[in-house]
C-alpha atoms as a printed R data frame, in Angstrom:
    type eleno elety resid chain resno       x       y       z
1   ATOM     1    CA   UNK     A     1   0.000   0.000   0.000
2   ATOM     2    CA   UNK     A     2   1.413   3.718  -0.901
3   ATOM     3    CA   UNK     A     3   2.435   5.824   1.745
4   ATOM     4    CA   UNK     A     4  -0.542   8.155   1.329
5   ATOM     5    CA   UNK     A     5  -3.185   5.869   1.373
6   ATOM     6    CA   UNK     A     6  -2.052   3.677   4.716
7   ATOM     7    CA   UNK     A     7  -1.577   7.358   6.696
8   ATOM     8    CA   UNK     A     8  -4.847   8.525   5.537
9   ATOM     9    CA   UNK     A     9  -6.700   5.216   6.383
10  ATOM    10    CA   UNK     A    10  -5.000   5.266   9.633
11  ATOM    11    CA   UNK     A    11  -6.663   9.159  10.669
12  ATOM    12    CA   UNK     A    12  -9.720   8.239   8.724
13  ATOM    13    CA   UNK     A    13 -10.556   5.042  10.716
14  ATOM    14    CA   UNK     A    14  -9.515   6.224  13.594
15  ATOM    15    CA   UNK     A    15 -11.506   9.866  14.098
16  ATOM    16    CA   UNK     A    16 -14.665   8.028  12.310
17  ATOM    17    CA   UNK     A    17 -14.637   5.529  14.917
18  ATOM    18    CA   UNK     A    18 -13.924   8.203  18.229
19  ATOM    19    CA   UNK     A    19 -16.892   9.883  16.662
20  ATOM    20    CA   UNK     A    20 -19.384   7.171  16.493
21  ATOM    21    CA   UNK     A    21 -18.428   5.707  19.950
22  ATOM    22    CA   UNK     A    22 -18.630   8.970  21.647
23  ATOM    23    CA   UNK     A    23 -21.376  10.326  20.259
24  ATOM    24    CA   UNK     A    24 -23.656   7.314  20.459
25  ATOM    25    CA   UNK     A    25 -22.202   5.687  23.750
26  ATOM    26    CA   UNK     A    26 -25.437   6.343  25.682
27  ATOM    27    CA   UNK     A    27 -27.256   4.080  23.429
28  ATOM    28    CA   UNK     A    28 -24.889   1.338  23.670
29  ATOM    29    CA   UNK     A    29 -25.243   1.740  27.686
30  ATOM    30    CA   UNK     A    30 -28.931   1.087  26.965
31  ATOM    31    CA   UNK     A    31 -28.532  -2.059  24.603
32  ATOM    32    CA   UNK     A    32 -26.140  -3.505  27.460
33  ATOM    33    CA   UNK     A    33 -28.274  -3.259  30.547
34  ATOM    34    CA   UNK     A    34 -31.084  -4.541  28.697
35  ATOM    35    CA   UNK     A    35 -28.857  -7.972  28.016
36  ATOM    36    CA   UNK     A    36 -27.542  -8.042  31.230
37  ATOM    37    CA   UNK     A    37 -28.511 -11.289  33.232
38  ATOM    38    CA   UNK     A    38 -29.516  -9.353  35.975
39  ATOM    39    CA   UNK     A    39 -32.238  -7.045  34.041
40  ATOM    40    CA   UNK     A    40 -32.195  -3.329  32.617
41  ATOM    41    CA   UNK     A    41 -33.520  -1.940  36.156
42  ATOM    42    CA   UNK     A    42 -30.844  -3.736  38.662
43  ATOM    43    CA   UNK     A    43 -27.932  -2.958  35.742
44  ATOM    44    CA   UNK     A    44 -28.274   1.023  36.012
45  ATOM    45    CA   UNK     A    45 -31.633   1.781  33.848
46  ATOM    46    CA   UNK     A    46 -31.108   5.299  32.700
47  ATOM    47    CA   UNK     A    47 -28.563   6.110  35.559
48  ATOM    48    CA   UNK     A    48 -25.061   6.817  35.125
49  ATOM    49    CA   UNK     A    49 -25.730   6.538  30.951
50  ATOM    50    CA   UNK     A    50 -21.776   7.430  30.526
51  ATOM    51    CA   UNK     A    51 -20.407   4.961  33.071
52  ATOM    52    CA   UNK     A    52 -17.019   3.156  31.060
53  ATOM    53    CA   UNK     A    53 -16.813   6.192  28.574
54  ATOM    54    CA   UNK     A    54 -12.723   6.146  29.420
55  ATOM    55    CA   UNK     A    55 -12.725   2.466  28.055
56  ATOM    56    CA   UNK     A    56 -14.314   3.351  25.156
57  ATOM    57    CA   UNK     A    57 -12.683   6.534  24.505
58  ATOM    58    CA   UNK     A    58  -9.127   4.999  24.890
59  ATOM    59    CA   UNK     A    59  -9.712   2.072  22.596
60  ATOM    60    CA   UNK     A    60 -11.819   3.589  19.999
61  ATOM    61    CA   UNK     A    61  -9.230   5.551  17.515
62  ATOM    62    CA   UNK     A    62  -6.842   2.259  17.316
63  ATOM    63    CA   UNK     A    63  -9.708  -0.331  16.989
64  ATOM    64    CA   UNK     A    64 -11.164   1.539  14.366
65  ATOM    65    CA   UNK     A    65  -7.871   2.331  12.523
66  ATOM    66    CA   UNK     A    66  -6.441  -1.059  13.132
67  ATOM    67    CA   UNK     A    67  -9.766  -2.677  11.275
68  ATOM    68    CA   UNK     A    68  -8.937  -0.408   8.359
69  ATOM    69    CA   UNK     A    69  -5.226  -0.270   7.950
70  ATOM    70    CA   UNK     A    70  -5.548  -4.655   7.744
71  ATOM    71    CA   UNK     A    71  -8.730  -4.290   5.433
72  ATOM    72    CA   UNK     A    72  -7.038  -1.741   3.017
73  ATOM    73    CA   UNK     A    73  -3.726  -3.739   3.268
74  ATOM    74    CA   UNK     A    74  -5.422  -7.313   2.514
75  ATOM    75    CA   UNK     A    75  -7.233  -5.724   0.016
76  ATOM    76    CA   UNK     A    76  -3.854  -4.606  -1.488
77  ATOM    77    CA   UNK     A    77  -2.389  -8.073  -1.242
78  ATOM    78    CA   UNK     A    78  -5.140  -9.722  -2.875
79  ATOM    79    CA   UNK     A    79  -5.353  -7.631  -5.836
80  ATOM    80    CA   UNK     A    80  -7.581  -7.731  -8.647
81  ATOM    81    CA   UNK     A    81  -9.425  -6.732 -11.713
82  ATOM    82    CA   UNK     A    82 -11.272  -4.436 -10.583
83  ATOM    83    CA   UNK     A    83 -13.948  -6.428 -12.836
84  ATOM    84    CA   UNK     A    84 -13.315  -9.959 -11.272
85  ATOM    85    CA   UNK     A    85 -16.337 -11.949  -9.923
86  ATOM    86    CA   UNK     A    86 -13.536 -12.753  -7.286
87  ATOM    87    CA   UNK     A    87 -14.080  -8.953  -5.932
88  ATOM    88    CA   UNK     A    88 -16.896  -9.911  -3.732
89  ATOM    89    CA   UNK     A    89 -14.470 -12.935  -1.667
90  ATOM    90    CA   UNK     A    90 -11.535 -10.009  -1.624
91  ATOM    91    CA   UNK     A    91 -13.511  -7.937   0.218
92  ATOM    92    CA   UNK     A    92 -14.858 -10.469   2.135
93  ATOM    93    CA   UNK     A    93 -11.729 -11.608   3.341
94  ATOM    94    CA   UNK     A    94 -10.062  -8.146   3.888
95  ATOM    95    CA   UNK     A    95 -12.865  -7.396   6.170
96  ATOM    96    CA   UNK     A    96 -12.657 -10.947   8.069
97  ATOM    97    CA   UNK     A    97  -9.336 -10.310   8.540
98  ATOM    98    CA   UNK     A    98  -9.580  -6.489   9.875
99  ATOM    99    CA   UNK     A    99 -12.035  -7.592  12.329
100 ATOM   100    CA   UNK     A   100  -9.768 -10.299  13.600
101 ATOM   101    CA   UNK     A   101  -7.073  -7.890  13.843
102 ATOM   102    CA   UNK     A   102  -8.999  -4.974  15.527
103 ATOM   103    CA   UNK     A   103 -10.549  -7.402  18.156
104 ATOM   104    CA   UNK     A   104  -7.464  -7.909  19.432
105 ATOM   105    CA   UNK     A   105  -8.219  -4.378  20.936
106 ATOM   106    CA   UNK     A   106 -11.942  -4.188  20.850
107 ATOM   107    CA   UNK     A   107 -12.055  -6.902  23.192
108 ATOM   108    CA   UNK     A   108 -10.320  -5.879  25.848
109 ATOM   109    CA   UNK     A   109 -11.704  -2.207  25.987
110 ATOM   110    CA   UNK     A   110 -15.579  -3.811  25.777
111 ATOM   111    CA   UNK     A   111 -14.978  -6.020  28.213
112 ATOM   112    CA   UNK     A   112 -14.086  -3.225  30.977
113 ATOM   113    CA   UNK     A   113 -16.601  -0.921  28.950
114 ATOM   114    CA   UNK     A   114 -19.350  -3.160  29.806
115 ATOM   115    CA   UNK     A   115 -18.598  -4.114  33.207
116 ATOM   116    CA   UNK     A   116 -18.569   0.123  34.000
117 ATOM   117    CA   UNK     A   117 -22.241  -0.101  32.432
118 ATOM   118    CA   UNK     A   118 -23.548  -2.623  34.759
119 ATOM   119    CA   UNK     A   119 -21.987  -1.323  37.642
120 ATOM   120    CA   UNK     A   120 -21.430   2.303  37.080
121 ATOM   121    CA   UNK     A   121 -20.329   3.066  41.008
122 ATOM   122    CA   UNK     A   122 -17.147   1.156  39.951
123 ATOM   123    CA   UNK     A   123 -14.627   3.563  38.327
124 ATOM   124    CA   UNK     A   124 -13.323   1.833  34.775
125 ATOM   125    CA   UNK     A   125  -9.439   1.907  36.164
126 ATOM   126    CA   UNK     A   126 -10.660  -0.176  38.709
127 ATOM   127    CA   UNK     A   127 -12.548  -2.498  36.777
128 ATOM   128    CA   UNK     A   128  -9.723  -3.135  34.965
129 ATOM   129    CA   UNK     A   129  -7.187  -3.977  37.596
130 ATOM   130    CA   UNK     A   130  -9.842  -6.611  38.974
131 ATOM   131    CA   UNK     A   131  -9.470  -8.210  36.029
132 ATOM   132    CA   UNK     A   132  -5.809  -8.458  35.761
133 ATOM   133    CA   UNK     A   133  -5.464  -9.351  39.333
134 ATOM   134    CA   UNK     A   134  -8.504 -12.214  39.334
135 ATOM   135    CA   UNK     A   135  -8.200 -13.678  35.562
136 ATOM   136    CA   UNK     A   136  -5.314 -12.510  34.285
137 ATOM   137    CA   UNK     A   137  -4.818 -11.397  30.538
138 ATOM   138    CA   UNK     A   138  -7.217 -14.028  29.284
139 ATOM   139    CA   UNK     A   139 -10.096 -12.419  31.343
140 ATOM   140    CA   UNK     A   140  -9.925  -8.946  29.451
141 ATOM   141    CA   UNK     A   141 -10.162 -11.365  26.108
142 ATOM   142    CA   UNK     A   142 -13.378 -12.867  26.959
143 ATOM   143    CA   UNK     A   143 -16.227 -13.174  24.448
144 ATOM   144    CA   UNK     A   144 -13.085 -12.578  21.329
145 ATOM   145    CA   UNK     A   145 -14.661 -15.465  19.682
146 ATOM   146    CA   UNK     A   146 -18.005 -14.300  19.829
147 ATOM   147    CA   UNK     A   147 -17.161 -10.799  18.872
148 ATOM   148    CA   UNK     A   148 -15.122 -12.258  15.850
149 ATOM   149    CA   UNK     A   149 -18.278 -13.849  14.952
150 ATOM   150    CA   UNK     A   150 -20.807 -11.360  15.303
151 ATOM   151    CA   UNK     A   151 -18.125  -8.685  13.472
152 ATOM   152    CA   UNK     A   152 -17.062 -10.583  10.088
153 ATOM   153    CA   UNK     A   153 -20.849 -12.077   9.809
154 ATOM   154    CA   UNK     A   154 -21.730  -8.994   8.219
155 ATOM   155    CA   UNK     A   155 -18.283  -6.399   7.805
156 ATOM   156    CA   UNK     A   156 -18.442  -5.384   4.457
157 ATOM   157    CA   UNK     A   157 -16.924  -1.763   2.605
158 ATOM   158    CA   UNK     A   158 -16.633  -0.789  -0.338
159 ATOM   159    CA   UNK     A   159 -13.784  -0.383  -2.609
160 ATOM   160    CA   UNK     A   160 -14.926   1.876  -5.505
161 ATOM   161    CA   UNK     A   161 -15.397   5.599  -4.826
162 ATOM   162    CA   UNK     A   162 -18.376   7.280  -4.579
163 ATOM   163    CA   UNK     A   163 -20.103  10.009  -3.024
164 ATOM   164    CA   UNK     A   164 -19.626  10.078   1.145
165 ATOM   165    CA   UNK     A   165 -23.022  10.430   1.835
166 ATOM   166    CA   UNK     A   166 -24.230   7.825  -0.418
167 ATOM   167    CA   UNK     A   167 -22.171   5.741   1.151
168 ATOM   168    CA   UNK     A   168 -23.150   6.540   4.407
169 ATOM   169    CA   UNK     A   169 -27.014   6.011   3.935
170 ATOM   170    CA   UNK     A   170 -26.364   2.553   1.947
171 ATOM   171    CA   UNK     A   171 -24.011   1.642   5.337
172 ATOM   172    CA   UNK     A   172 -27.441   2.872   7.418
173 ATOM   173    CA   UNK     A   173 -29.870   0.505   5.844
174 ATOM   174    CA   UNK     A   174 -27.148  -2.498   5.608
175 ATOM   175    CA   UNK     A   175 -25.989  -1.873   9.325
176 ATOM   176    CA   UNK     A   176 -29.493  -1.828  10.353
177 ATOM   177    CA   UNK     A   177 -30.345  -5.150   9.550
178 ATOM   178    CA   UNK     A   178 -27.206  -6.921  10.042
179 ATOM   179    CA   UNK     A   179 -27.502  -5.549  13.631
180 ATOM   180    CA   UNK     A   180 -31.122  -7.194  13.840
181 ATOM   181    CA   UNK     A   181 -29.873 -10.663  12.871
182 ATOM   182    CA   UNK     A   182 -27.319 -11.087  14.886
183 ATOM   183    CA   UNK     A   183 -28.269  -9.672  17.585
184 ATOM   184    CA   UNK     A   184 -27.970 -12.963  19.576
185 ATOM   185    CA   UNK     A   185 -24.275 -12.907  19.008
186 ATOM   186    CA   UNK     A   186 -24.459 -10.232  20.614
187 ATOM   187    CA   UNK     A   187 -26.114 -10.598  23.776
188 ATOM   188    CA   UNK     A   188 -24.560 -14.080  23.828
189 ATOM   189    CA   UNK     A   189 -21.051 -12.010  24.004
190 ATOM   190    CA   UNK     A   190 -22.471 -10.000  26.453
191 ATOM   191    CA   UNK     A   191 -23.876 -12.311  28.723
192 ATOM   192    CA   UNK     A   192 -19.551 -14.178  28.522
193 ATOM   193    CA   UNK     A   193 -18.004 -10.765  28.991
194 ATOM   194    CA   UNK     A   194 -20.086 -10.181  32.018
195 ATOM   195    CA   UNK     A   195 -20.311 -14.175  33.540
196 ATOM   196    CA   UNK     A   196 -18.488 -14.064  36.928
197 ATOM   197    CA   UNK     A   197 -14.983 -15.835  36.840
198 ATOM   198    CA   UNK     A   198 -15.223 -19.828  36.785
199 ATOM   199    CA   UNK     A   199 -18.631 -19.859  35.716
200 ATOM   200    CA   UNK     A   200 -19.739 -21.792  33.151
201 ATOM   201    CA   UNK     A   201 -20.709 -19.090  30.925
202 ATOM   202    CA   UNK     A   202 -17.278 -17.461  31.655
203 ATOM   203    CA   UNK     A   203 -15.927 -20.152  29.238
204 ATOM   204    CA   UNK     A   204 -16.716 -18.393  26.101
205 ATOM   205    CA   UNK     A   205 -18.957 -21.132  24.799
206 ATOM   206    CA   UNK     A   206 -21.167 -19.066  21.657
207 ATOM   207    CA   UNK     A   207 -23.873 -21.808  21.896
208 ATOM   208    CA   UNK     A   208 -23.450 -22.470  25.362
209 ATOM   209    CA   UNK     A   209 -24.401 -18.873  26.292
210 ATOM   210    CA   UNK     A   210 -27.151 -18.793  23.712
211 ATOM   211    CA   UNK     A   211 -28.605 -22.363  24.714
212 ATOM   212    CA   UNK     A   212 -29.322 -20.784  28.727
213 ATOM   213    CA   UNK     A   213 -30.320 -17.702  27.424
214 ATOM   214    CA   UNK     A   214 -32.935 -19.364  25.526
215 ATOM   215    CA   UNK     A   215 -33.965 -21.992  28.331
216 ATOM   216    CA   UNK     A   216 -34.299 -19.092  30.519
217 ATOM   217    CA   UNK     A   217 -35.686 -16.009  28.495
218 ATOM   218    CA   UNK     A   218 -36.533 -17.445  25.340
219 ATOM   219    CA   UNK     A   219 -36.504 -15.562  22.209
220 ATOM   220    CA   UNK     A   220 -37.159 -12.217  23.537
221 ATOM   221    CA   UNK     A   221 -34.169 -13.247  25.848
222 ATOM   222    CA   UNK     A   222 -32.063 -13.413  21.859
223 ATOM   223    CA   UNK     A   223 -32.799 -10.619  20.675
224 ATOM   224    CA   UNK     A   224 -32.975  -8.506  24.135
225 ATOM   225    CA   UNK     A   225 -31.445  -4.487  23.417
226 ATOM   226    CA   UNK     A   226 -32.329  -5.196  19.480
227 ATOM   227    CA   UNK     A   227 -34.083  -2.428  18.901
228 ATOM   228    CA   UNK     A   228 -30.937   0.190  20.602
229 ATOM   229    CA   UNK     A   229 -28.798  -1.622  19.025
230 ATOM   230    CA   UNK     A   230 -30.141  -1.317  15.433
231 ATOM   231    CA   UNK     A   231 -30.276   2.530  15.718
232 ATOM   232    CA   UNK     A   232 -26.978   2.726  17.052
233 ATOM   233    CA   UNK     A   233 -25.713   0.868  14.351
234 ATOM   234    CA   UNK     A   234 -27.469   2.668  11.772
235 ATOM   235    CA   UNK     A   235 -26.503   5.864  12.936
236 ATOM   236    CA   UNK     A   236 -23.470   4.690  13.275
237 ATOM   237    CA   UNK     A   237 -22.783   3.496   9.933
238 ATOM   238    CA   UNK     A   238 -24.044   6.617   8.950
239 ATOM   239    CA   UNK     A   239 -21.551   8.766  10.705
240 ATOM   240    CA   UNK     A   240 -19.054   6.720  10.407
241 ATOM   241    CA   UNK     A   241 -18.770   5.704   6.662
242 ATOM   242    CA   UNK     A   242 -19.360   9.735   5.818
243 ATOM   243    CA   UNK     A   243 -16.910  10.882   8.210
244 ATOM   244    CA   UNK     A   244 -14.455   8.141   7.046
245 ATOM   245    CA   UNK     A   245 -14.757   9.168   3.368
246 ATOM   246    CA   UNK     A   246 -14.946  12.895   3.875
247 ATOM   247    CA   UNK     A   247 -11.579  12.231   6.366
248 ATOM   248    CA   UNK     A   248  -9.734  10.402   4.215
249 ATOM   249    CA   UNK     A   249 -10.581  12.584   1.524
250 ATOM   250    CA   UNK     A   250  -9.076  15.575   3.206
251 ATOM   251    CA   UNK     A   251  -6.148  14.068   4.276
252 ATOM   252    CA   UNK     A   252  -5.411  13.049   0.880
253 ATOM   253    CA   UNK     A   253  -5.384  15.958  -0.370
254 ATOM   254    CA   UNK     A   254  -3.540  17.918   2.370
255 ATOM   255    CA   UNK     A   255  -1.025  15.163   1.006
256 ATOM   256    CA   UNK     A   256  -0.886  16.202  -2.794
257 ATOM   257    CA   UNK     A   257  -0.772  20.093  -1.622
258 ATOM   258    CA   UNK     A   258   2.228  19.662   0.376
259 ATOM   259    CA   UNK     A   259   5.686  19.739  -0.865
């Protein structure tokens, strides 16, 4: 990959994904209480709607520019005709493979970031040296499987250029209802990240976590926080595809102007 492109994929995934975790952090509060084993009421309800912002905040600008550095760089590697009717498994793969990447820090800031939503009266710092000191590293990378999953069932971009916002309302509509379907994944990952240590959900088993969720909730117990969770998404596609494009855009060209 050119110079150019990796440094401007690097700010543009980064500030696009500050901005979308910032801005809609209160809604992913919401979505997590309401999968919480304990109930929306007992997690926080509306209290405390900022409670493991630092997490979030701290892990959002190299998560997001991880994902896109190894998706534009894959992308490079496998190159194609731009006409191939192999296109569709490039990007497909590029994508897989920038989740995988950028879980290796998603994980570990959503696993404190969710713990400071259930129990906001616990300061994130603090959180996170609980872990360490009771699990070790392998207790901030609960639920990577599961967020793997959920991630490259449905991470897609596009390669060809086109208008930001265009891309930005067809990332909406798609995000939308990928968010919908696998919305099980995700409370299934919640539901690990959040298990108390030796339990038998704590062992990161996907269908494990989904099978007592099910026995003991059924399917309103799957899909619980769906509905926060599939604005957040679409918004968040929204802002985050436009502000990508329109980021990467202007870095770009501060790049031709300057000597």
């Amino acid at each position: 990959m050119d110079q150019p492109g990796f440094t401007a994929s690097l700010v543009a995934g980064g500030v696009a994904g500050v901005s979308v975790d910032l801005i809609l952090f209160p809604l992913d509060t919401v979505k997590t209480r309401l999968q919480s084993p304990q109930g929306f009421n007992k997690a926080g309800g509306f209290r405390g709607i900022y409670a493991g912002v630092p997490s979030t905040a701290i892990g959002s600008f190299p998560n997001a520019a991880a994902f896109f550095i190894t998706y534009e760089y894959v992308k490079w590697f496998l190159h194609s005709d731009s006409s191939s009717y192999l296109m569709p498994v490039k990007h497909m793969l590029a994508a897989s493979a920038g989740e995988v990447v950028a879980c290796l820090i998603r994980v570990p800031s959503e696993v404190v970031k969710q713990r400071a939503q259930v129990s906001a009266s616990s300061g994130t710092f603090h959180i996170f040296s609980n872990i360490l000191y009771q699990e070790g590293i392998q207790g901030l990378y609960r639920g990577y499987k599961s967020t793997v999953l959920r991630e490259a069932l449905w991470s897609w971009r596009q390669d060809h250029v086109v208008d930001s916002w265009q891309s930005a309302v067809c990332g909406a509509f798609a995000g939308g209802f990928a968010a919908a379907v696998t919305t099980p994944l995700d409370v299934a990952k919640t539901r690990i990240m959040l298990a108390k240590a030796g339990s038998s959900t704590a062992t990161g088993n996907v269908l494990s976590a989904l099978h007592r969720v099910w026995r003991t909730q059924g399917l309103s117990g799957l899909f619980a926080g769906v509905f926060p969770r599939m604005a957040a998404i679409s918004l968040g596609g929204f802002i985050f595809l436009g502000a990508y494009e329109q980021t990467r855009s202007f870095v770009l060209e501060l790049g031709r102007e300057s000597p």
